[in-house]
Coordinates of C-alpha atoms in Angstrom, one line a residue:
X132 CA 82.4 119.5 45.8
X133 CA 80.6 116.8 47.8
X134 CA 82.0 116.1 51.2
X135 CA 82.9 112.5 52.0
X136 CA 82.9 110.5 55.2
X137 CA 84.9 107.4 56.0
X138 CA 84.7 104.5 58.4
X139 CA 86.2 101.1 59.1
X140 CA 83.8 98.1 59.2
X141 CA 85.1 95.1 61.2
X142 CA 83.8 91.5 61.3
X143 CA 85.3 89.2 63.8
X144 CA 85.3 85.4 63.1
X145 CA 82.1 85.6 61.0
X146 CA 80.2 87.6 63.6
X147 CA 78.1 90.7 63.3
X148 CA 79.7 93.5 61.4
X149 CA 80.3 96.8 63.2
X150 CA 81.9 100.1 62.4
X151 CA 84.1 102.4 64.4
X152 CA 84.9 106.1 64.4
X153 CA 83.8 108.3 61.5
X154 CA 86.6 110.2 59.7
X155 CA 86.4 113.3 57.6
X156 CA 89.5 112.5 55.6
X157 CA 90.9 109.4 54.0
X158 CA 94.4 109.8 55.5
X159 CA 93.3 109.5 59.1
X160 CA 91.1 106.5 58.2
X161 CA 93.9 104.7 56.4
X162 CA 96.3 105.5 59.2
X163 CA 93.9 103.9 61.8
X164 CA 93.3 100.9 59.5
X165 CA 97.0 100.2 59.1
X166 CA 97.4 100.6 62.9
X167 CA 94.7 97.9 63.5
X168 CA 96.4 95.6 61.0
X169 CA 99.8 96.1 62.7
X170 CA 98.2 95.1 66.0
X171 CA 96.8 92.0 64.4
X172 CA 100.2 91.1 63.1
X173 CA 101.9 91.8 66.4
X174 CA 99.4 89.4 68.1
X175 CA 99.9 86.8 65.4
X176 CA 96.2 86.8 64.4
X177 CA 94.8 86.2 60.9
X178 CA 93.2 89.2 59.2
X179 CA 91.9 90.3 55.8
X180 CA 91.4 93.8 54.4
X181 CA 88.6 94.0 51.7
X182 CA 90.0 97.0 49.8
X183 CA 91.9 97.1 46.6
X184 CA 94.7 99.2 47.9
X185 CA 95.8 96.6 50.5
X186 CA 98.0 93.6 49.6
X187 CA 96.7 90.9 52.0
X188 CA 99.1 88.3 53.5
X189 CA 96.3 85.8 54.2
X190 CA 93.2 84.6 52.2
X191 CA 89.8 85.7 53.3
X192 CA 88.4 83.3 55.9
X193 CA 85.4 83.2 58.3
X194 CA 87.9 82.5 61.1
X195 CA 89.7 85.8 60.9
X196 CA 89.2 89.5 61.5
X197 CA 87.9 91.3 58.4
X198 CA 88.4 95.0 57.8
X199 CA 86.8 97.2 55.1
X200 CA 87.4 100.9 54.7
X201 CA 84.2 102.5 53.3
X202 CA 83.2 105.9 52.2
X203 CA 80.0 107.8 51.6
X204 CA 78.9 111.2 50.4
X205 CA 77.6 113.5 53.2
X206 CA 74.6 115.5 52.2
X207 CA 73.2 118.7 53.6
X208 CA 70.8 118.7 56.5
X209 CA 67.1 118.9 55.5
X210 CA 64.2 120.2 57.5
X211 CA 62.1 117.3 58.9
X212 CA 58.4 117.3 58.1
X213 CA 55.7 114.7 58.9
X214 CA 53.7 116.2 56.0
X215 CA 56.1 115.1 53.3
X216 CA 56.2 111.6 54.7
X217 CA 52.5 111.1 55.6
X218 CA 49.8 112.5 53.4
X219 CA 46.3 112.7 55.0
X220 CA 47.5 110.5 57.9
X221 CA 47.5 107.5 55.5
X222 CA 50.6 105.4 55.5
X223 CA 51.5 103.8 52.2
X224 CA 53.4 100.6 52.4
X225 CA 56.3 100.0 49.9
X226 CA 55.0 98.2 46.8
X227 CA 57.3 95.2 47.2
X228 CA 56.5 94.6 50.9
X229 CA 54.4 91.5 51.6
X230 CA 52.2 92.2 54.6
X231 CA 50.6 88.8 54.8
X232 CA 52.0 85.5 53.6

């Protein structure tokens, strides 16, 4: 069974998105998300949660705090090797990368 990791992404008033603490179970992540929403309610601030399990009171807006609980699958650690990334010391650029315009 694959392990999952959770985090809460936050965007404030259309600014840069950042994430906070990593969680190893969904219950702790949801608990903290609901705690953050309660704090926004207590301070009479607009907020929006971009997850299907949450029933939003306000519409999504650029002038509010936006939360999104996300998950990802955690893979096993792999041994790092320069050889597998760089054959004969020649770097190959991705095919869709335009070097010169």
